[in-house]
Amino acid sequence: MSLNLNQLGVVKRNIVRADKAAVEKLSRFGVATIHEAMGRVGLMKPYMRPIYTGAKMCGTAVTILLQPGDNWMMHVAAEQLQPGDVAVAACTTDNFDGFFGDLLATSFQARGAMGLIIDAGVRDIDELEKMGFPVFSRAIHAKGTIKATLGSVNIPVVCAGALVNPGDVVIADADGVVVVPVAIAQQVADAAEARESFEGEKRAKFAAGVLGLDMYKMREPLEKAGLKYID
Amino acid sequence: MSLNLNQLGVVKRNIVRADKAAVEKLSRFGVATIHEAMGRVGLMKPYMRPIYTGAKMCGTAVTILLQPGDNWMMHVAAEQLQPGDVAVAACTTDNFDGFFGDLLATSFQARGAMGLIIDAGVRDIDELEKMGFPVFSRAIHAKGTIKATLGSVNIPVVCAGALVNPGDVVIADADGVVVVPVAIAQQVADAAEARESFEGEKRAKFAAGVLGLDMYKMREPLEKAGLKYID
Amino acid sequence: MSLNLNQLGVVKRNIVRADKAAVEKLSRFGVATIHEAMGRVGLMKPYMRPIYTGAKMCGTAVTILLQPGDNWMMHVAAEQLQPGDVAVAACTTDNFDGFFGDLLATSFQARGAMGLIIDAGVRDIDELEKMGFPVFSRAIHAKGTIKATLGSVNIPVVCAGALVNPGDVVIADADGVVVVPVAIAQQVADAAEARESFEGEKRAKFAAGVLGLDMYKMREPLEKAGLKYID
Amino acid sequence: MSLNLNQLGVVKRNIVRADKAAVEKLSRFGVATIHEAMGRVGLMKPYMRPIYTGAKMCGTAVTILLQPGDNWMMHVAAEQLQPGDVAVAACTTDNFDGFFGDLLATSFQARGAMGLIIDAGVRDIDELEKMGFPVFSRAIHAKGTIKATLGSVNIPVVCAGALVNPGDVVIADADGVVVVPVAIAQQVADAAEARESFEGEKRAKFAAGVLGLDMYKMREPLEKAGLKYID
Amino acid sequence: MSLNLNQLGVVKRNIVRADKAAVEKLSRFGVATIHEAMGRVGLMKPYMRPIYTGAKMCGTAVTILLQPGDNWMMHVAAEQLQPGDVAVAACTTDNFDGFFGDLLATSFQARGAMGLIIDAGVRDIDELEKMGFPVFSRAIHAKGTIKATLGSVNIPVVCAGALVNPGDVVIADADGVVVVPVAIAQQVADAAEARESFEGEKRAKFAAGVLGLDMYKMREPLEKAGLKYID
Amino acid sequence: MSLNLNQLGVVKRNIVRADKAAVEKLSRFGVATIHEAMGRVGLMKPYMRPIYTGAKMCGTAVTILLQPGDNWMMHVAAEQLQPGDVAVAACTTDNFDGFFGDLLATSFQARGAMGLIIDAGVRDIDELEKMGFPVFSRAIHAKGTIKATLGSVNIPVVCAGALVNPGDVVIADADGVVVVPVAIAQQVADAAEARESFEGEKRAKFAAGVLGLDMYKMREPLEKAGLKYID
């Protein structure tokens, strides 16, 4: 059975997670580097921010589709989490309630989850920091939720502007959140590594005072484009 | 004389503050717990954020109604502050100016105030952190204000979406700001305590790997609601 | 040749920077004090925030006009930076991409720049903090940019609502960002010093419990304005 | 039994509506005039806009407190509506779903309601315009809602920043929405009438070229305030 | 060759468009009805609004992925448009520039396009209204764009929070924009028809004064949920 | 005496207005065309919108700097308005109050003003439409203002992100607002005319089915950039 985006009332138990080696390799690189390695795609909107300084994570997505003001599916998702997973929660409409707090985090952590990405609000953020359970969210809000309406778990979701399929690799750090499709995880990890290998050399040149104008040979194209220097 | 919401040009000197024992008890609980204990009401909008990490407060409200770009009433309010009070400032229109800085904070602190909740902007935030004077605001802005137009002190105000009457208990922590009406302060404090007493046990179960699905007996209602598991 | 605001395709090499002594003196005061000393003008919008706690800077502006999603002019600007300069980047339209990261920061730092003010996004913020390179921006976003379209360097720009001419003094701290025109830098520095000299005395009085009502003799004007005290 | 702000699970059947004569008189004036007559208070936030050009209403409030994504209380409220009432709906959290459409409007209209003020979203706006059923909302959104959680009817609510008690007079026109407390409805209507009576004369003078500077005798206070004319 | 979401530099010429009969049938229903018929999914964010009153459209999607400030792909897309298509444009980052005006509209209209859905800005809106070329956008902005960087045509895109695959049916009216996946277009059209058929009867009952409380038999579930009526 | 940007407490009486012939010529073109003719600069932010459909204006700027919640300078400005002027009002901080209504509009109209551009709020919009007095603003708000603090008239101001000097030409239509510096008004008018003259020919070609790909010879550069067509 194939699942549609945003289909309601379904939990998919068997998902294909990205290869562990690819995930481990991706975990060594930053979000900016990985999205460059993918061709500048895959980023969530910049309103997604870590709830505490230093929060970061890398893992395979277990996706959750929530209804506004209702966190029932969080409990359903807990059972589907495996060690190394990242919970990725979208909502059927814009909502800023606190769908997640320290109790659910204790449960998710006990299941081996690496963290939570949620296009909505969370609460108990001091406790979450003490637990070392990283969360990226669009809001911090004490507002509690009910358990009355079905969403889904492990269907494709659009979260903060990015499509996330279950099993995709999700990487989050201080620069934001990026999603790497499971099919290209290894290839992107390799490309990120290649990209990173050039950075050290460039950094040394910049530190020594070499200009990007010269390093990247930009003077000629700038002149062709018509740039004028005046005194 | 009874005071209307947002009435201008009035200072009420004698207000009924919540009982000290109730305030002290409420100070032991977090904002999320207290709003749950009240039945999920009483929260300010989530755009109200602490100006420094770790800012928190609990006290009885002295309310202030400001005019845009004018902080005259802050000085009027200072005289009404008593030890244990929290200043709660609303504005007659959306305004992000810096109505409050380190000098006023020195005055408020000398009066025994616990902190400030303001639906507008503040400045001198580094100094405020050094002084240990907590503030929750909607903006940080260096923009100064004038002293030309009357507002009021100790009238009912709507601050960040919440109604605050003078004397109400206001609690603020990393999760936001909640207002407890003076008439139910003790009852809410007791309800918060009762609620908190169950948390430890739940946390232990979650940590041991018990799922919310089982702890809260959700499997049957989920099935009744039509949730389908697929492979 | 005189340059217009926002003129495209031009780099001005010789700009008149504010006097070093005035810049040094301004660096001793906070943003709130300086904007007061100028008559409450010169502030950028409060959406400009430091990318890490404690970021601050004071220096002479090298201005940059960017095109959306294009950071070519950042490299052109690097060559124009001198020790003590602050790079100030505006964009021809609202854009949140990450125009600046640790490589460009290495280059800017090697040129002696004090930091960056950008009305757009930046990335690599953890590395920027480690380098001690302060940035104030409207967004943090991993999104990379291209190098295809001409903007300008050292023309007048509107950045976050403030007009910035090359050579102006730009001061940024936890309270925001203020721009001091080169022609009045010394005069504003002196006025800030005079203003600051009164603060200590006032603070001591407030700390001792004196009310602003009495210190500023507000009781009479408040009564004239019609303020009523009730019990 | 007295009702608290935002109390959940309650419907009050008998409310004291503002006097019909006062409501009728208020209906003759615009929102700007009425809020001036009250002393510049009582306005909702300016994000509340009519869903079609020309929408306007004046009536007595039947208040509704909604839960996010849930319009159950709309049906409960319908039964409480009497001819001349305006339904005023707040939500326990920010929510933009379409809680109301042409079917509910048909029901409300059959009950004699004058329109709806809702701090959330609505849909079927073309049909609502055809029906001549005015609505002021913060959003237009096709998103449907469920019927699962209790809110309340005829309790005090904060709607778009304004406190509304059941029975208060609510007036909405192209300039926004204003709330007149039931206790002062007649007095405000009279003040609005007095205010309006001066407008015609002023308008004629302005049209004849008389300046506000002269009409309001502003030249001397401006000079005292320090205004300088230069050439 | 399979195409990834947001893949850059690709134009797919042969796409599977939804069946004409299904599209025609869907064109008879409103956006609110269709999203209900799909189970309350498929809506774009409510910030997508028509540029003129009365704008509406229904057709098969030709998707476009734009770069910020660059409308090159609009011209590439024109060639792929067939009679009955709707152009659906997303951008790799938030951007409000005017990517589209009356000249491109003339070209699109000559190709038989039904309109444009764009998660960015447009201009020449008076001319577009005169031409009868409907557009739904997030902004109106005169700001022009360049033609320098590759995006793609007819790949899957996320537009205003909704996933759109080429060939999907896109319906837009005063209530917003909904996307019907090509695979379920007929089924959704039938469900919308079924749903609509009940509306007339309900409307008649509501108009006759029957309450939703009785029509939907809500009194008992409300009582069970604990709703209390007081006087 | 030279005036600084945002200087407070000053009214400049003699300003150099753009040449009448240039203004008249600019009035024939749309905002999009004019900003293109200037090299894609000079636009205000897209949040500036007409208060009624069809509002448009073209004239020479009389600038106004307002204080938050205070419209005193509007009356001072009235005296400086001459036939053909457009009033352009900025505020020292973000403010959404209704600084302007039908009485001031009557005065401005009597002075010969063409309309108002205001980076704040206005009210009485139905009356303004009836009077045919066009206004572009960032908000519509009934909130009244006081007359207590000095701003300035005819100094340079930053309005909605654009620098406006007194005497500049300001053009507003459905696509937004553009500012043409007085020194280049004639040159921009001529460039706009030249640009417009090509539009008719292009439109005819597009209408006849010619693609932009061919008209602008884009196929080769697209191929060079790497665009791939697939089936």
PDB file of N, CA, C and O in Angstrom, chain B residues 165-200:
ATOM      1  N   ASN B 165      -5.620  41.645  36.388  1.00  0.00           N
ATOM      2  CA  ASN B 165      -6.149  42.564  37.384  1.00  0.00           C
ATOM      3  C   ASN B 165      -5.072  42.813  38.428  1.00  0.00           C
ATOM      4  O   ASN B 165      -4.283  41.910  38.744  1.00  0.00           O
ATOM      5  N   PRO B 166      -5.016  44.022  38.999  1.00  0.00           N
ATOM      6  CA  PRO B 166      -4.013  44.270  40.036  1.00  0.00           C
ATOM      7  C   PRO B 166      -4.195  43.277  41.183  1.00  0.00           C
ATOM      8  O   PRO B 166      -5.331  42.983  41.569  1.00  0.00           O
ATOM      9  N   GLY B 167      -3.077  42.750  41.663  1.00  0.00           N
ATOM     10  CA  GLY B 167      -3.138  41.775  42.744  1.00  0.00           C
ATOM     11  C   GLY B 167      -3.084  40.334  42.285  1.00  0.00           C
ATOM     12  O   GLY B 167      -2.789  39.432  43.077  1.00  0.00           O
ATOM     13  N   ASP B 168      -3.376  40.082  41.009  1.00  0.00           N
ATOM     14  CA  ASP B 168      -3.282  38.719  40.464  1.00  0.00           C
ATOM     15  C   ASP B 168      -1.848  38.206  40.598  1.00  0.00           C
ATOM     16  O   ASP B 168      -0.901  38.985  40.651  1.00  0.00           O
ATOM     17  N   VAL B 169      -1.696  36.894  40.625  1.00  0.00           N
ATOM     18  CA  VAL B 169      -0.349  36.329  40.658  1.00  0.00           C
ATOM     19  C   VAL B 169       0.135  36.117  39.228  1.00  0.00           C
ATOM     20  O   VAL B 169      -0.601  35.584  38.384  1.00  0.00           O
ATOM     21  N   VAL B 170       1.352  36.570  38.977  1.00  0.00           N
ATOM     22  CA  VAL B 170       1.948  36.417  37.645  1.00  0.00           C
ATOM     23  C   VAL B 170       3.202  35.569  37.794  1.00  0.00           C
ATOM     24  O   VAL B 170       4.075  35.893  38.606  1.00  0.00           O
ATOM     25  N   ILE B 171       3.268  34.497  37.019  1.00  0.00           N
ATOM     26  CA  ILE B 171       4.426  33.608  37.070  1.00  0.00           C
ATOM     27  C   ILE B 171       5.039  33.546  35.671  1.00  0.00           C
ATOM     28  O   ILE B 171       4.328  33.355  34.683  1.00  0.00           O
ATOM     29  N   ALA B 172       6.358  33.717  35.592  1.00  0.00           N
ATOM     30  CA  ALA B 172       7.052  33.684  34.300  1.00  0.00           C
ATOM     31  C   ALA B 172       8.274  32.793  34.397  1.00  0.00           C
ATOM     32  O   ALA B 172       9.025  32.879  35.370  1.00  0.00           O
ATOM     33  N   ASP B 173       8.438  31.929  33.423  1.00  0.00           N
ATOM     34  CA  ASP B 173       9.677  31.153  33.321  1.00  0.00           C
ATOM     35  C   ASP B 173       9.974  30.883  31.845  1.00  0.00           C
ATOM     36  O   ASP B 173       9.363  31.509  30.974  1.00  0.00           O
ATOM     37  N   ALA B 174      10.900  29.988  31.568  1.00  0.00           N
ATOM     38  CA  ALA B 174      11.356  29.792  30.186  1.00  0.00           C
ATOM     39  C   ALA B 174      10.225  29.408  29.237  1.00  0.00           C
ATOM     40  O   ALA B 174      10.353  29.566  28.020  1.00  0.00           O
ATOM     41  N   ASP B 175       9.113  28.888  29.763  1.00  0.00           N
ATOM     42  CA  ASP B 175       8.005  28.461  28.909  1.00  0.00           C
ATOM     43  C   ASP B 175       6.984  29.561  28.641  1.00  0.00           C
ATOM     44  O   ASP B 175       6.047  29.360  27.874  1.00  0.00           O
ATOM     45  N   GLY B 176       7.099  30.716  29.316  1.00  0.00           N
ATOM     46  CA  GLY B 176       6.163  31.811  29.064  1.00  0.00           C
ATOM     47  C   GLY B 176       5.671  32.473  30.327  1.00  0.00           C
ATOM     48  O   GLY B 176       6.339  32.443  31.356  1.00  0.00           O
ATOM     49  N   VAL B 177       4.486  33.068  30.245  1.00  0.00           N
ATOM     50  CA  VAL B 177       3.931  33.843  31.357  1.00  0.00           C
ATOM     51  C   VAL B 177       2.480  33.429  31.582  1.00  0.00           C
ATOM     52  O   VAL B 177       1.712  33.342  30.626  1.00  0.00           O
ATOM     53  N   VAL B 178       2.114  33.189  32.844  1.00  0.00           N
ATOM     54  CA  VAL B 178       0.728  32.828  33.174  1.00  0.00           C
ATOM     55  C   VAL B 178       0.209  33.746  34.274  1.00  0.00           C
ATOM     56  O   VAL B 178       0.979  34.194  35.125  1.00  0.00           O
ATOM     57  N   VAL B 179      -1.092  34.031  34.209  1.00  0.00           N
ATOM     58  CA  VAL B 179      -1.737  34.916  35.167  1.00  0.00           C
ATOM     59  C   VAL B 179      -2.769  34.131  35.969  1.00  0.00           C
ATOM     60  O   VAL B 179      -3.670  33.531  35.386  1.00  0.00           O
ATOM     61  N   VAL B 180      -2.641  34.154  37.291  1.00  0.00           N
ATOM     62  CA  VAL B 180      -3.603  33.466  38.155  1.00  0.00           C
ATOM     63  C   VAL B 180      -4.436  34.508  38.888  1.00  0.00           C
ATOM     64  O   VAL B 180      -3.899  35.272  39.691  1.00  0.00           O
ATOM     65  N   PRO B 181      -5.763  34.543  38.626  1.00  0.00           N
ATOM     66  CA  PRO B 181      -6.621  35.521  39.300  1.00  0.00           C
ATOM     67  C   PRO B 181      -6.502  35.394  40.812  1.00  0.00           C
ATOM     68  O   PRO B 181      -6.408  34.285  41.346  1.00  0.00           O
ATOM     69  N   VAL B 182      -6.522  36.526  41.482  1.00  0.00           N
ATOM     70  CA  VAL B 182      -6.325  36.546  42.928  1.00  0.00           C
ATOM     71  C   VAL B 182      -7.324  35.634  43.641  1.00  0.00           C
ATOM     72  O   VAL B 182      -6.969  34.958  44.621  1.00  0.00           O
ATOM     73  N   ALA B 183      -8.547  35.552  43.134  1.00  0.00           N
ATOM     74  CA  ALA B 183      -9.593  34.801  43.828  1.00  0.00           C
ATOM     75  C   ALA B 183      -9.344  33.302  43.833  1.00  0.00           C
ATOM     76  O   ALA B 183      -9.889  32.579  44.664  1.00  0.00           O
ATOM     77  N   ILE B 184      -8.549  32.804  42.910  1.00  0.00           N
ATOM     78  CA  ILE B 184      -8.345  31.350  42.844  1.00  0.00           C
ATOM     79  C   ILE B 184      -6.875  30.975  43.041  1.00  0.00           C
ATOM     80  O   ILE B 184      -6.465  29.844  42.712  1.00  0.00           O
ATOM     81  N   ALA B 185      -6.087  31.876  43.585  1.00  0.00           N
ATOM     82  CA  ALA B 185      -4.648  31.625  43.691  1.00  0.00           C
ATOM     83  C   ALA B 185      -4.346  30.388  44.539  1.00  0.00           C
ATOM     84  O   ALA B 185      -3.565  29.516  44.132  1.00  0.00           O
ATOM     85  N   GLN B 186      -4.979  30.296  45.715  1.00  0.00           N
ATOM     86  CA  GLN B 186      -4.684  29.160  46.593  1.00  0.00           C
ATOM     87  C   GLN B 186      -5.132  27.854  45.955  1.00  0.00           C
ATOM     88  O   GLN B 186      -4.425  26.845  45.984  1.00  0.00           O
ATOM     89  N   GLN B 187      -6.312  27.893  45.359  1.00  0.00           N
ATOM     90  CA  GLN B 187      -6.879  26.689  44.739  1.00  0.00           C
ATOM     91  C   GLN B 187      -6.007  26.209  43.572  1.00  0.00           C
ATOM     92  O   GLN B 187      -5.767  25.002  43.403  1.00  0.00           O
ATOM     93  N   VAL B 188      -5.498  27.145  42.796  1.00  0.00           N
ATOM     94  CA  VAL B 188      -4.634  26.762  41.673  1.00  0.00           C
ATOM     95  C   VAL B 188      -3.301  26.229  42.196  1.00  0.00           C
ATOM     96  O   VAL B 188      -2.756  25.257  41.670  1.00  0.00           O
ATOM     97  N   ALA B 189      -2.789  26.846  43.263  1.00  0.00           N
ATOM     98  CA  ALA B 189      -1.530  26.364  43.837  1.00  0.00           C
ATOM     99  C   ALA B 189      -1.686  24.920  44.305  1.00  0.00           C
ATOM    100  O   ALA B 189      -0.813  24.071  44.067  1.00  0.00           O
ATOM    101  N   ASP B 190      -2.820  24.628  44.943  1.00  0.00           N
ATOM    102  CA  ASP B 190      -3.064  23.254  45.408  1.00  0.00           C
ATOM    103  C   ASP B 190      -3.192  22.290  44.224  1.00  0.00           C
ATOM    104  O   ASP B 190      -2.657  21.182  44.249  1.00  0.00           O
ATOM    105  N   ALA B 191      -3.903  22.727  43.200  1.00  0.00           N
ATOM    106  CA  ALA B 191      -4.081  21.872  42.018  1.00  0.00           C
ATOM    107  C   ALA B 191      -2.747  21.628  41.319  1.00  0.00           C
ATOM    108  O   ALA B 191      -2.494  20.520  40.817  1.00  0.00           O
ATOM    109  N   ALA B 192      -1.898  22.634  41.295  1.00  0.00           N
ATOM    110  CA  ALA B 192      -0.581  22.465  40.673  1.00  0.00           C
ATOM    111  C   ALA B 192       0.239  21.453  41.445  1.00  0.00           C
ATOM    112  O   ALA B 192       0.913  20.596  40.864  1.00  0.00           O
ATOM    113  N   GLU B 193       0.146  21.540  42.773  1.00  0.00           N
ATOM    114  CA  GLU B 193       0.888  20.593  43.616  1.00  0.00           C
ATOM    115  C   GLU B 193       0.417  19.165  43.374  1.00  0.00           C
ATOM    116  O   GLU B 193       1.225  18.240  43.225  1.00  0.00           O
ATOM    117  N   ALA B 194      -0.895  19.005  43.299  1.00  0.00           N
ATOM    118  CA  ALA B 194      -1.444  17.670  43.073  1.00  0.00           C
ATOM    119  C   ALA B 194      -0.977  17.131  41.722  1.00  0.00           C
ATOM    120  O   ALA B 194      -0.574  15.976  41.582  1.00  0.00           O
ATOM    121  N   ARG B 195      -1.025  18.004  40.734  1.00  0.00           N
ATOM    122  CA  ARG B 195      -0.614  17.597  39.393  1.00  0.00           C
ATOM    123  C   ARG B 195       0.859  17.189  39.371  1.00  0.00           C
ATOM    124  O   ARG B 195       1.223  16.174  38.791  1.00  0.00           O
ATOM    125  N   GLU B 196       1.661  17.996  40.024  1.00  0.00           N
ATOM    126  CA  GLU B 196       3.098  17.746  40.033  1.00  0.00           C
ATOM    127  C   GLU B 196       3.428  16.406  40.710  1.00  0.00           C
ATOM    128  O   GLU B 196       4.356  15.714  40.293  1.00  0.00           O
ATOM    129  N   SER B 197       2.618  16.045  41.707  1.00  0.00           N
ATOM    130  CA  SER B 197       2.942  14.847  42.466  1.00  0.00           C
ATOM    131  C   SER B 197       2.869  13.579  41.619  1.00  0.00           C
ATOM    132  O   SER B 197       3.479  12.570  41.945  1.00  0.00           O
ATOM    133  N   PHE B 198       2.100  13.661  40.501  1.00  0.00           N
ATOM    134  CA  PHE B 198       1.997  12.476  39.638  1.00  0.00           C
ATOM    135  C   PHE B 198       3.124  12.412  38.602  1.00  0.00           C
ATOM    136  O   PHE B 198       3.339  11.384  37.986  1.00  0.00           O
ATOM    137  N   GLU B 199       3.785  13.508  38.427  1.00  0.00           N
ATOM    138  CA  GLU B 199       4.749  13.588  37.329  1.00  0.00           C
ATOM    139  C   GLU B 199       5.944  12.658  37.535  1.00  0.00           C
ATOM    140  O   GLU B 199       6.422  12.030  36.602  1.00  0.00           O
ATOM    141  N   GLY B 200       6.429  12.602  38.789  1.00  0.00           N
ATOM    142  CA  GLY B 200       7.625  11.810  39.065  1.00  0.00           C
ATOM    143  C   GLY B 200       7.415  10.348  38.706  1.00  0.00           C
ATOM    144  O   GLY B 200       8.251   9.713  38.066  1.00  0.00           O
TER     145      GLY B 200
END
